[in-house]
XYZ file of N, CA and C in Angstrom:
297
model
N 111.108 90.885 90.102
C 112.409 91.501 90.272
C 112.326 92.889 90.915
N 111.308 93.717 90.627
C 111.249 95.036 91.265
C 111.225 94.957 92.796
N 110.500 93.977 93.346
C 110.455 93.856 94.805
C 111.818 93.442 95.353
N 112.502 92.552 94.664
C 113.828 92.124 95.127
C 114.793 93.312 95.140
N 114.779 94.110 94.070
C 115.632 95.299 94.023
C 115.288 96.245 95.171
N 113.998 96.433 95.393
C 113.561 97.329 96.452
C 114.045 96.852 97.820
N 113.998 95.554 98.051
C 114.466 94.994 99.327
C 115.963 95.258 99.503
N 116.741 95.093 98.441
C 118.187 95.365 98.525
C 118.418 96.847 98.810
N 117.756 97.723 98.069
C 117.913 99.159 98.288
C 117.488 99.551 99.705
N 116.405 98.974 100.176
C 115.922 99.295 101.523
C 116.912 98.812 102.574
N 117.518 97.665 102.349
C 118.551 97.168 103.269
C 119.726 98.143 103.328
N 120.135 98.652 102.172
C 121.230 99.625 102.122
C 120.823 100.954 102.762
N 119.561 101.306 102.633
C 119.074 102.549 103.240
C 119.084 102.446 104.763
N 118.582 101.335 105.283
C 118.497 101.141 106.736
C 119.881 101.033 107.365
N 120.769 100.308 106.724
C 122.116 100.069 107.268
C 123.143 100.290 106.165
N 123.508 101.544 105.893
C 124.470 101.816 104.818
C 125.794 101.087 105.052
N 126.351 100.479 104.014
C 127.606 99.743 104.183
C 128.774 100.658 104.555
N 128.707 101.907 104.153
C 129.724 102.897 104.527
C 128.972 104.067 105.151
N 128.988 104.128 106.472
C 128.201 105.149 107.167
C 128.864 106.526 107.133
N 130.180 106.557 107.121
C 130.904 107.827 107.179
C 131.592 108.108 105.853
N 131.472 109.336 105.382
C 132.117 109.740 104.135
C 132.823 111.069 104.349
N 133.948 111.240 103.677
C 134.630 112.528 103.743
C 135.331 112.802 102.424
N 135.639 114.044 102.211
C 136.348 114.433 101.004
C 136.636 115.920 101.037
N 137.371 116.383 100.040
C 137.725 117.791 99.911
C 136.947 118.380 98.748
N 136.409 119.564 98.944
C 135.677 120.239 97.870
C 136.636 120.586 96.736
N 136.282 120.183 95.521
C 137.122 120.459 94.353
C 136.879 121.857 93.793
N 135.763 122.466 94.199
C 135.442 123.826 93.767
C 134.471 124.427 94.778
N 134.267 125.725 94.715
C 133.282 126.374 95.572
C 131.903 125.822 95.218
N 131.091 125.577 96.235
C 129.751 125.059 95.986
C 128.824 125.413 97.129
N 127.548 125.183 96.914
C 126.539 125.391 97.943
C 125.817 124.069 98.137
N 125.763 123.613 99.383
C 125.028 122.399 99.725
C 123.690 122.842 100.293
N 122.610 122.382 99.672
C 121.277 122.777 100.116
C 120.648 121.682 100.951
N 120.039 122.108 102.047
C 119.312 121.216 102.935
C 117.841 121.612 102.843
N 117.003 120.987 103.656
C 115.580 121.338 103.643
C 115.364 122.797 104.040
N 116.091 123.219 105.075
C 115.843 124.525 105.676
C 117.000 125.511 105.562
N 118.093 125.106 104.958
C 119.269 125.972 104.934
C 120.147 125.654 103.728
N 121.109 126.521 103.510
C 122.118 126.301 102.471
C 123.474 126.609 103.092
N 124.486 125.843 102.700
C 125.810 125.976 103.282
C 126.826 126.213 102.171
N 127.560 127.300 102.292
C 128.611 127.607 101.318
C 129.868 126.825 101.687
N 130.442 126.180 100.702
C 131.677 125.416 100.892
C 132.696 125.968 99.907
N 133.886 126.253 100.405
C 134.939 126.791 99.543
C 135.860 125.678 99.066
N 136.410 125.869 97.890
C 137.364 124.908 97.331
C 138.441 124.578 98.368
N 138.700 123.285 98.530
C 139.735 122.833 99.454
C 139.245 122.520 100.854
N 138.037 122.962 101.202
C 137.517 122.664 102.539
C 137.162 121.185 102.639
N 137.346 120.647 103.831
C 137.002 119.246 104.077
C 135.505 119.126 104.331
N 134.925 118.069 103.804
C 133.512 117.762 104.004
C 133.407 116.417 104.698
N 132.410 116.274 105.537
C 132.175 115.019 106.239
C 130.685 114.741 106.192
N 130.323 113.515 105.910
C 128.919 113.145 105.868
C 128.657 111.860 106.623
N 127.509 111.808 107.260
C 127.068 110.614 107.985
C 125.821 110.110 107.272
N 125.969 109.030 106.515
C 124.902 108.502 105.652
C 123.536 108.397 106.335
N 123.439 107.827 107.541
C 122.109 107.685 108.139
C 121.337 108.995 108.312
N 122.024 110.136 108.406
C 121.289 111.404 108.460
C 120.480 111.602 107.186
N 120.992 111.151 106.068
C 120.289 111.283 104.789
C 119.337 110.121 104.556
N 119.790 108.906 104.833
C 118.986 107.734 104.484
C 117.823 107.486 105.440
N 117.821 108.158 106.583
C 116.708 108.012 107.531
C 116.024 109.349 107.792
N 116.091 110.232 106.816
C 115.487 111.557 106.939
C 113.964 111.440 106.836
N 113.231 111.743 107.915
C 111.773 111.607 107.877
C 111.089 112.601 106.932
N 111.799 113.644 106.515
C 111.217 114.576 105.542
C 111.234 113.979 104.138
N 112.062 112.967 103.929
C 112.161 112.295 102.631
C 111.456 110.944 102.665
N 111.722 110.182 103.718
C 111.230 108.807 103.805
C 110.129 108.673 104.847
N 108.928 108.361 104.382
C 107.831 108.072 105.291
C 108.198 106.822 106.090
N 107.907 106.831 107.380
C 108.268 105.709 108.274
C 109.771 105.407 108.129
N 110.571 106.434 108.272
C 112.012 106.382 107.996
C 112.773 105.347 108.818
N 112.323 105.051 110.009
C 113.035 104.101 110.871
C 112.595 102.654 110.643
N 111.582 102.451 109.808
C 111.067 101.101 109.556
C 111.597 100.540 108.239
N 111.735 99.215 108.199
C 112.068 98.523 106.958
C 110.768 98.346 106.178
N 110.693 98.950 105.007
C 109.510 98.853 104.144
C 109.974 98.213 102.838
N 109.668 96.939 102.662
C 110.205 96.152 101.546
C 109.917 96.760 100.177
N 108.740 97.328 99.977
C 108.377 97.842 98.653
C 108.562 99.360 98.526
N 109.363 99.953 99.383
C 109.565 101.409 99.385
C 110.038 101.934 98.018
N 110.869 101.171 97.312
C 111.479 101.639 96.062
C 110.829 101.047 94.810
N 109.620 100.506 94.937
C 108.895 99.941 93.796
C 108.087 101.055 93.123
N 108.026 101.027 91.810
C 107.224 101.991 91.054
C 107.941 103.310 90.831
N 107.266 104.202 90.121
C 107.867 105.491 89.761
C 108.226 106.330 90.983
N 107.331 106.404 91.952
C 107.603 107.197 93.154
C 108.749 106.592 93.955
N 108.790 105.276 94.017
C 109.882 104.606 94.716
C 111.219 104.841 94.047
N 111.228 104.805 92.713
C 112.466 105.044 91.957
C 113.013 106.446 92.235
N 112.127 107.419 92.411
C 112.561 108.794 92.672
C 113.311 108.908 94.002
N 113.016 108.012 94.936
C 113.678 108.052 96.246
C 115.140 107.619 96.179
N 115.515 106.914 95.124
C 116.885 106.399 95.028
C 117.935 107.507 95.053
N 117.597 108.679 94.573
C 118.593 109.763 94.577
C 118.978 110.166 95.996
N 118.170 109.792 96.978
C 118.468 110.113 98.370
C 119.233 108.995 99.069
N 119.439 107.885 98.386
C 120.091 106.729 99.004
C 121.463 106.457 98.417
N 121.567 106.412 97.112
C 122.818 106.013 96.471
C 123.673 107.228 96.173
N 124.555 107.533 97.083
C 125.474 108.638 96.873
C 126.741 108.101 96.277
N 127.321 108.858 95.410
C 128.618 108.507 94.851
C 129.273 109.800 94.416
N 130.594 109.785 94.342
C 131.280 111.023 93.998
C 131.990 110.953 92.650
N 131.570 110.017 91.816
C 132.101 109.942 90.459
C 131.102 110.574 89.514
N 131.591 111.047 88.375
C 130.685 111.671 87.409
C 129.798 110.644 86.724
N 130.321 109.451 86.491
C 129.549 108.411 85.830
C 128.704 107.690 86.878
N 127.437 107.481 86.557
C 126.527 106.831 87.490
C 126.942 105.385 87.727
N 126.889 104.969 88.979
C 127.189 103.590 89.334
C 125.870 102.860 89.547
N 125.734 101.693 88.960
C 124.505 100.921 89.123
C 124.796 99.647 89.900
N 123.897 99.314 90.798
C 124.050 98.089 91.572
C 123.576 96.894 90.753
N 122.486 97.083 90.025
C 121.915 95.982 89.263
C 122.241 96.144 87.786
N 122.418 95.028 87.134
C 122.722 95.022 85.710
C 121.625 94.232 84.999
N 121.134 94.758 83.901
C 120.148 94.033 83.101
C 120.867 93.032 82.218
N 120.314 91.860 82.126
C 120.882 90.844 81.240
C 119.827 90.443 80.229
N 120.261 90.260 78.986
C 119.329 89.780 77.975
C 118.995 90.750 76.920
């Protein structure tokens, strides 16, 4: 099952189902990047292009390649925070454990 999950996550990483995201800042915040930080004021519009994050070579080795086992194991699990973005407070899970 870990490999199957990894393949699904990798598919979503390579081709995000929703490439463009936008929203309004609910409060003042700072968005940190690898090399910079950006101040955002409450009410400002934000726009994001998923592939900039999901294909970031500073995060993902061989970022442009499909690597089936990329998300297997502890190190692979840590990469998920760079793939599954959501704007709700409660975490959304793709897979559900049964049993």
